[in-house]
XYZ file of C-alpha atoms in Angstrom:
523
model
C -0.021 -0.018 -0.128
C 2.829 2.455 0.860
C 4.468 1.382 -2.141
C 1.242 2.094 -4.084
C 1.186 5.502 -2.361
C 4.616 6.361 -3.465
C 4.201 5.340 -6.925
C 1.170 7.537 -7.206
C 2.276 10.385 -5.468
C 5.434 10.204 -8.197
C 2.897 10.361 -10.934
C 0.865 13.204 -9.865
C 4.192 15.296 -9.175
C 4.722 14.239 -12.704
C 1.934 15.068 -14.262
C 1.870 18.625 -12.488
C 5.383 19.037 -13.887
C 4.433 18.238 -17.195
C 1.186 20.521 -17.018
C 3.093 23.350 -15.351
C 6.198 23.276 -18.215
C 3.269 22.507 -20.995
C 1.364 25.641 -19.928
C 4.855 27.992 -19.874
C 5.774 26.775 -23.414
C 2.228 27.774 -24.640
C 2.508 31.077 -22.517
C 5.973 31.643 -24.098
C 4.985 30.752 -27.459
C 1.769 32.947 -27.191
C 3.989 35.935 -26.078
C 6.298 35.358 -28.631
C 3.747 35.491 -31.261
C 2.889 38.853 -30.184
C 6.171 39.951 -30.342
C 6.732 39.259 -34.022
C 6.626 41.121 -36.887
C 5.027 39.326 -40.132
C 6.774 40.115 -43.358
C 5.858 38.682 -46.566
C 8.293 38.288 -49.579
C 7.196 37.623 -52.742
C 9.209 36.523 -55.663
C 9.648 35.903 -59.292
C 11.953 34.010 -61.168
C 13.025 33.496 -64.991
C 10.323 35.531 -66.545
C 12.183 35.809 -69.736
C 10.206 38.800 -70.920
C 7.116 36.506 -71.178
C 4.472 39.529 -71.096
C 2.017 38.086 -73.718
C 2.479 34.218 -73.322
C 0.285 32.055 -71.496
C 1.008 28.525 -70.238
C -0.486 25.358 -68.550
C -0.104 24.566 -65.301
C -1.648 21.497 -63.517
C -4.479 21.364 -65.748
C -5.049 25.436 -65.863
C -4.183 28.417 -68.002
C -2.000 30.318 -66.483
C 0.558 33.262 -66.687
C 0.494 36.602 -68.733
C 1.795 39.763 -67.093
C -1.618 41.162 -66.498
C -2.662 38.476 -64.327
C 0.730 38.229 -62.792
C 0.367 41.697 -61.635
C -3.377 41.521 -60.126
C -2.107 38.064 -58.268
C 0.873 40.144 -56.627
C -1.336 43.016 -55.764
C -4.054 41.025 -54.151
C -1.193 39.238 -51.885
C 0.510 42.813 -51.219
C -2.922 44.348 -49.722
C -2.875 41.024 -47.131
C 0.158 42.225 -45.760
C 1.366 45.827 -45.404
C 4.790 44.647 -44.408
C 5.653 42.984 -48.191
C 8.704 43.104 -50.297
C 8.586 42.131 -54.066
C 11.676 40.458 -55.432
C 13.070 38.933 -58.417
C 15.604 36.175 -58.671
C 17.177 37.069 -62.400
C 16.615 36.100 -65.921
C 13.460 38.840 -66.290
C 14.697 39.451 -69.788
C 16.620 37.629 -72.046
C 15.242 34.778 -74.615
C 12.120 36.817 -74.624
C 9.215 36.899 -76.937
C 9.039 39.751 -79.822
C 6.806 41.966 -77.209
C 9.472 42.555 -75.382
C 12.855 41.531 -77.409
C 12.344 43.284 -80.633
C 12.161 46.406 -78.123
C 15.844 45.843 -76.295
C 13.342 44.198 -73.575
C 12.723 47.604 -72.433
C 9.185 46.581 -71.957
C 9.842 43.819 -69.412
C 11.300 46.597 -67.257
C 8.520 48.804 -67.327
C 6.042 45.928 -66.539
C 8.395 45.126 -63.263
C 8.482 48.971 -62.235
C 4.595 49.145 -62.558
C 4.739 45.832 -60.117
C 6.968 48.370 -58.094
C 9.716 45.319 -57.603
C 11.744 46.353 -54.590
C 15.079 44.204 -55.171
C 16.377 42.244 -57.885
C 19.333 40.137 -58.890
C 20.757 39.644 -62.130
C 20.444 36.144 -63.703
C 22.984 35.017 -66.565
C 20.366 35.978 -69.371
C 20.769 39.767 -68.091
C 24.175 39.402 -69.751
C 23.084 38.222 -73.059
C 23.843 41.629 -74.813
C 26.854 42.292 -72.563
C 27.192 44.060 -69.610
C 26.869 47.560 -71.126
C 23.468 47.122 -72.288
C 22.725 45.136 -69.084
C 23.558 48.503 -67.225
C 21.548 50.518 -69.654
C 18.486 48.514 -68.951
C 18.968 48.692 -65.291
C 20.424 52.164 -64.841
C 18.730 54.050 -67.608
C 20.627 55.329 -70.845
C 20.334 55.677 -74.925
C 19.790 53.230 -77.345
C 19.887 53.913 -81.027
C 16.948 51.964 -81.637
C 14.770 53.129 -79.047
C 15.816 56.101 -77.670
C 16.231 56.943 -74.157
C 15.122 54.580 -71.444
C 14.609 55.532 -67.825
C 15.812 52.132 -66.288
C 14.754 49.955 -63.715
C 13.413 51.436 -60.201
C 14.199 48.206 -58.360
C 17.343 48.090 -56.187
C 19.741 45.770 -57.875
C 22.273 43.650 -56.027
C 24.756 40.985 -56.640
C 27.909 39.763 -54.424
C 29.706 37.886 -56.840
C 29.622 39.967 -60.431
C 33.218 41.803 -60.141
C 34.617 44.568 -62.310
C 37.293 42.879 -63.701
C 39.577 46.037 -63.597
C 38.784 47.254 -60.244
C 37.775 44.109 -58.596
C 34.585 45.867 -56.854
C 31.338 44.308 -57.366
C 29.017 45.746 -60.408
C 26.300 45.994 -57.970
C 25.821 46.415 -54.498
C 26.540 42.849 -52.907
C 23.601 43.518 -50.444
C 20.942 45.764 -49.261
C 19.390 46.215 -46.167
C 15.505 46.993 -45.897
C 13.963 48.234 -42.694
C 10.899 46.982 -41.736
C 9.090 48.433 -38.562
C 12.504 49.260 -37.351
C 13.623 45.450 -38.147
C 16.756 45.282 -40.533
C 16.352 42.550 -43.241
C 19.419 41.831 -45.187
C 19.081 41.151 -49.037
C 22.208 39.187 -50.967
C 22.468 38.784 -54.249
C 24.055 35.946 -56.301
C 24.695 34.553 -59.772
C 25.418 31.201 -60.762
C 29.053 30.575 -62.176
C 27.456 28.512 -64.901
C 27.038 32.024 -66.482
C 30.763 31.661 -67.274
C 29.251 28.369 -69.827
C 25.947 29.857 -70.881
C 27.065 33.511 -71.674
C 29.519 34.188 -74.442
C 32.949 35.468 -73.211
C 32.478 38.669 -75.314
C 29.120 39.753 -73.646
C 31.098 39.402 -69.721
C 34.253 40.260 -70.728
C 34.492 43.152 -68.304
C 33.428 40.924 -65.472
C 34.362 38.274 -63.324
C 31.954 35.758 -61.754
C 33.156 34.265 -58.479
C 32.460 31.453 -56.231
C 28.926 31.530 -55.015
C 29.470 30.412 -51.521
C 31.974 32.434 -50.842
C 30.405 35.743 -51.478
C 27.214 34.994 -49.896
C 29.431 34.532 -46.737
C 31.266 37.459 -46.972
C 27.832 39.536 -47.526
C 26.596 37.677 -44.633
C 29.487 38.161 -42.438
C 29.267 42.017 -43.231
C 25.555 41.945 -42.401
C 25.813 40.216 -39.221
C 28.638 42.814 -38.141
C 25.818 45.738 -38.854
C 23.689 44.035 -36.516
C 21.581 42.269 -39.061
C 20.136 38.910 -37.971
C 17.475 38.232 -40.833
C 19.174 37.270 -43.997
C 17.445 36.408 -47.174
C 19.510 35.393 -50.177
C 18.107 36.026 -53.910
C 20.268 33.277 -55.642
C 20.070 32.654 -59.259
C 21.372 29.233 -59.008
C 19.095 25.895 -59.873
C 17.342 24.263 -57.376
C 14.360 21.840 -57.313
C 12.376 19.818 -54.909
C 9.215 17.460 -54.979
C 5.883 18.936 -54.516
C 6.007 17.778 -50.791
C 9.557 19.279 -50.058
C 11.060 16.001 -50.220
C 14.260 15.429 -52.418
C 15.470 18.661 -52.441
C 18.649 18.656 -54.942
C 21.087 20.863 -57.613
C 23.278 23.538 -57.192
C 21.632 25.614 -54.366
C 20.525 22.751 -52.377
C 24.174 21.660 -52.191
C 25.512 25.204 -51.180
C 22.905 25.259 -48.310
C 25.019 23.125 -46.228
C 27.961 25.686 -46.602
C 26.028 28.930 -46.502
C 26.297 30.779 -43.255
C 23.768 29.680 -40.794
C 22.482 33.432 -40.277
C 20.791 32.815 -43.710
C 17.191 31.784 -43.371
C 15.586 31.842 -46.687
C 17.298 31.249 -50.345
C 15.147 32.042 -53.367
C 16.447 30.159 -56.228
C 15.824 30.377 -60.043
C 17.855 29.069 -63.437
C 16.332 25.590 -64.257
C 12.944 26.703 -64.324
C 11.569 24.268 -61.805
C 9.638 23.852 -58.537
C 11.181 23.975 -55.074
C 9.956 24.731 -51.796
C 11.855 23.031 -49.361
C 14.249 22.749 -45.810
C 17.753 22.296 -46.288
C 20.061 22.826 -43.431
C 17.106 24.767 -41.708
C 17.003 27.148 -44.555
C 13.964 27.808 -46.660
C 14.678 27.261 -50.506
C 12.047 28.196 -52.972
C 11.707 28.254 -56.503
C 8.488 29.309 -58.701
C 9.054 27.502 -62.226
C 9.523 30.161 -65.055
C 7.834 32.422 -67.553
C 5.296 33.975 -64.956
C 3.544 30.549 -64.406
C 3.547 31.080 -60.571
C 5.249 33.181 -57.970
C 7.094 32.451 -54.639
C 5.073 33.642 -51.445
C 7.035 33.560 -48.145
C 6.036 34.290 -44.481
C 8.457 35.123 -42.172
C 7.912 36.082 -38.815
C 10.542 38.000 -37.296
C 11.151 38.627 -33.194
C 10.989 42.285 -32.362
C 13.568 41.671 -29.853
C 16.093 39.562 -31.045
C 15.219 40.843 -35.089
C 15.907 36.804 -35.232
C 13.235 35.071 -38.105
C 11.808 32.712 -35.830
C 9.737 30.906 -38.297
C 9.497 30.717 -42.119
C 7.006 28.990 -44.410
C 6.650 29.294 -48.447
C 3.902 28.720 -51.288
C 4.236 28.745 -54.967
C 1.424 29.982 -56.080
C 0.113 29.390 -59.713
C -0.755 32.740 -61.811
C -4.095 31.059 -62.756
C -6.517 33.444 -64.574
C -9.887 32.054 -62.888
C -9.637 34.155 -59.799
C -8.699 37.580 -60.700
C -9.084 40.300 -63.527
C -6.574 41.049 -65.590
C -4.582 44.438 -64.451
C -5.767 47.555 -66.446
C -2.478 49.614 -66.198
C -0.386 46.108 -67.583
C -2.922 45.902 -70.354
C -2.604 49.173 -71.691
C 1.159 48.859 -71.628
C 1.014 45.741 -73.259
C -1.396 46.971 -76.113
C 1.119 49.906 -76.543
C 3.758 47.552 -77.751
C 1.281 45.398 -79.519
C 0.282 48.291 -81.837
C 4.029 49.320 -82.333
C 4.446 45.597 -83.502
C 1.842 46.093 -86.055
C 1.352 43.710 -88.757
C 5.108 43.017 -89.272
C 5.078 40.115 -87.095
C 1.650 38.595 -87.902
C 2.433 37.405 -91.375
C 1.857 33.971 -92.109
C 5.201 32.219 -93.689
C 3.443 28.952 -93.711
C 0.963 26.509 -92.480
C 1.551 23.640 -90.388
C -0.827 20.048 -90.116
C 0.649 19.308 -86.624
C 2.677 21.119 -83.748
C 6.351 20.987 -84.591
C 7.611 20.409 -80.806
C 10.646 21.487 -79.383
C 10.239 18.808 -76.620
C 13.347 16.246 -76.803
C 12.907 12.688 -77.119
C 15.281 9.775 -75.161
C 17.550 10.626 -77.885
C 17.622 14.169 -76.970
C 16.110 14.921 -80.721
C 13.187 17.162 -81.154
C 11.274 17.564 -84.735
C 11.891 21.622 -84.128
C 15.794 21.080 -83.685
C 15.783 18.935 -86.431
C 14.121 21.579 -88.927
C 16.564 24.021 -87.660
C 19.746 21.512 -88.618
C 18.208 21.075 -91.684
C 17.643 24.943 -92.413
C 21.354 25.529 -91.294
C 23.029 23.000 -93.080
C 21.081 24.059 -96.438
C 21.845 27.728 -95.622
C 25.450 27.504 -95.285
C 25.922 24.669 -97.716
C 27.719 22.610 -95.239
C 28.437 19.110 -94.818
C 27.045 18.656 -91.156
C 25.179 20.754 -88.990
C 25.003 21.034 -85.524
C 22.162 22.826 -82.886
C 21.660 23.446 -79.392
C 18.478 22.992 -77.731
C 18.631 26.210 -75.510
C 18.661 28.652 -78.509
C 14.964 27.059 -79.142
C 12.324 28.773 -76.756
C 9.145 27.787 -78.145
C 7.376 24.918 -80.246
C 5.662 25.667 -83.020
C 1.907 25.343 -83.309
C -0.327 23.389 -85.460
C -1.978 26.136 -88.145
C -0.470 29.202 -89.414
C 2.798 30.004 -88.438
C 3.632 33.598 -88.329
C 6.755 35.824 -87.832
C 5.783 36.368 -83.963
C 5.850 32.474 -83.608
C 9.328 32.239 -85.144
C 10.501 35.143 -83.220
C 9.290 33.825 -80.040
C 10.884 30.245 -80.687
C 14.029 31.708 -81.924
C 14.338 34.984 -79.586
C 18.150 35.214 -79.581
C 20.640 37.185 -81.903
C 22.215 34.025 -83.035
C 23.614 33.934 -86.339
C 24.925 30.955 -88.285
C 28.364 30.362 -89.245
C 30.382 27.783 -91.199
C 33.677 26.324 -89.767
C 35.776 23.135 -90.553
C 36.562 20.035 -88.325
C 38.736 17.174 -89.002
C 36.539 13.448 -88.088
C 38.866 13.133 -84.635
C 37.724 17.079 -83.699
C 34.108 16.218 -84.397
C 34.361 13.284 -82.213
C 36.166 15.736 -79.604
C 33.547 18.190 -79.930
C 30.399 15.429 -79.406
C 32.171 14.180 -76.205
C 31.370 17.714 -74.720
C 27.835 17.238 -74.793
C 27.855 15.357 -71.494
C 29.082 16.709 -68.044
C 28.755 16.221 -64.518
C 27.051 19.203 -64.277
C 24.561 19.196 -67.452
C 23.590 17.381 -70.424
C 23.806 19.762 -73.400
C 23.106 17.344 -76.302
C 23.357 18.566 -79.709
C 20.863 18.076 -82.552
C 22.471 16.921 -85.850
C 22.202 17.037 -89.752
C 24.093 15.158 -92.216
C 25.341 12.659 -89.694
C 24.108 9.880 -87.363
C 25.716 9.416 -83.694
C 25.805 6.343 -81.700
C 26.799 6.687 -77.959
C 26.635 4.747 -74.867
C 25.122 6.574 -72.086
C 26.750 4.427 -69.335
C 29.957 4.810 -70.568
C 32.678 7.561 -68.699
C 32.593 11.036 -69.925
C 34.946 11.332 -73.069
C 34.114 8.459 -74.230
C 30.581 7.813 -74.795
C 30.708 8.479 -78.553
C 30.927 4.878 -80.177
C 30.666 5.803 -83.856
C 29.861 8.776 -86.035
C 28.376 7.749 -89.696
C 28.132 10.479 -92.684
C 24.400 10.480 -94.203
C 25.693 8.173 -96.654
C 26.037 5.533 -94.188
C 29.733 5.513 -94.462
C 31.810 6.110 -91.027
C 33.308 9.447 -90.318
C 37.162 9.394 -91.232
C 39.215 10.927 -88.463
C 41.388 12.641 -90.829
C 39.152 13.809 -93.248
C 38.021 17.432 -93.041
C 34.121 18.438 -92.990
C 32.301 21.685 -93.131
C 29.985 22.285 -90.040
C 27.102 24.694 -90.126
C 26.224 25.954 -86.761
C 25.332 29.395 -84.686
C 28.123 31.550 -83.537
C 26.853 30.998 -79.940
C 28.404 27.644 -80.607
C 31.190 28.292 -82.093
C 32.239 31.111 -79.685
C 32.098 28.300 -76.841
C 28.677 28.604 -75.808
C 27.104 25.664 -73.412
C 30.217 24.672 -72.496
C 31.552 23.441 -75.928
C 35.119 25.003 -75.408
C 36.979 23.051 -78.298
C 34.753 25.063 -80.931
C 36.789 27.927 -79.816
C 39.595 26.726 -81.505
C 37.884 26.920 -84.940
C 38.006 29.582 -87.678
C 34.902 30.874 -88.832
C 35.147 30.669 -92.788
C 31.854 32.390 -93.478
C 29.116 34.105 -91.639
C 25.492 33.539 -92.184
C 21.952 35.372 -91.528
C 20.504 35.273 -88.012
C 19.226 31.501 -87.075
C 15.500 32.836 -86.915
C 15.788 34.275 -90.753
C 17.224 30.871 -91.875
C 14.808 29.044 -90.525
C 11.989 31.438 -92.012
C 13.416 30.998 -95.561
C 13.786 27.182 -95.302
C 10.123 27.050 -93.623
C 8.771 29.069 -96.597
C 10.408 26.700 -99.071
C 9.263 23.174 -97.755
C 6.330 23.855 -96.072
C 3.662 23.090 -98.540
C 5.967 20.807 -100.108
C 7.038 18.565 -97.151
C 4.778 19.247 -94.277
C 1.448 18.774 -95.645
C 2.707 15.405 -96.891
C 3.745 13.965 -93.371
């Protein structure tokens, strides 16, 4: 009996202690909640000037600048403590409504949104550093006149001026909300060195991402900043439930200063909403299909972020009305485009897709290869899929569709390679970082994807079926982007340009007009 009483007493004491602790915890939590500043961050990544383009996401029609603006405004109205950020590649590879006006319409759209902070992605460099600065800071262009530039503050911690060694943009910025300091650090992937031609970035050096982030984070901490967000134009991906985080940003998260709480990703156009090393990583697809909505709770006393959560919000059309100011902006540029881009160049009985099959080939890329080879009168043509940004639709195909599919100012060139050099070049299609498979015309290539890098090509045959001779010289048609080493094809840079041809889009238009009625209608 005495033993039973002692056990009962111990149980009672334990229950009382647990109840007291539990009550104290709940009280502390409630008090902390009352002492929080609730901050909302809205993020856009990889817009690529897709102002008037609509997509499909989760079975719904999404995208379009006028709908993106309405969604963002609705979320901003929910919380006055909101900052709007973008994570790069707002321009570059843009459809005609932006690209034919040097991407000024996209910057004007971002100004209408009142974006607070931005960081350049690799495509901001496409037309060179000077043009990137003109779009951001304002300046004169011979085609479009004087432009006022962006109203957002641009930051980047790892883009350095080659002469001075200083960052081209401020590496970070501090924003105050209700007296609380929040630090934002910008950074761009070092893959920019592979994806942007050297003459477009010759004035700058792009340094290691993690070192740049951590250096800026340390400087922010020295200024008393305890809430830090990184705008990283670096690839990240996760499952819809947050599992399986991967790509470069997920790997870097472990090495990044622990004071960093949130990292916005970009670059690979994927979904991400995940936690890695207690850091929230988010990315909202691309092309304005969705945006990232991040909620932060910041302790008023410590200025630390005590909770963080995110949602990737589709820009669907059903729940909002298009923004009238954006519609006015778009219509003004559509009127300037006039009827030129609406001219029909041919008709397709089926969609000509850019989507790659299991051999990394696509019908549209094949058309580009055939057009390139014919235009340059070469033995072989090589095409990189990254230069093709959209499929061609079934039905009438206009110049607008062509400019949308081929937005880059890449032109064709002719070079020579020996059979041995051709083998070496095609081996560069694979690396540990990415797959850069080329579409070909004039040859067939057999490879073993399980073989080690550098040993995957088994045989290359000419159109006749004869093997390519290692010592024989062949003429090659390709874009100047590839010839200058784009997409990591460094071996092309050793070659000499024998002949310069037209823009890729113009070569495709000519070929399309010639073969359209004869070929496509018979398939």
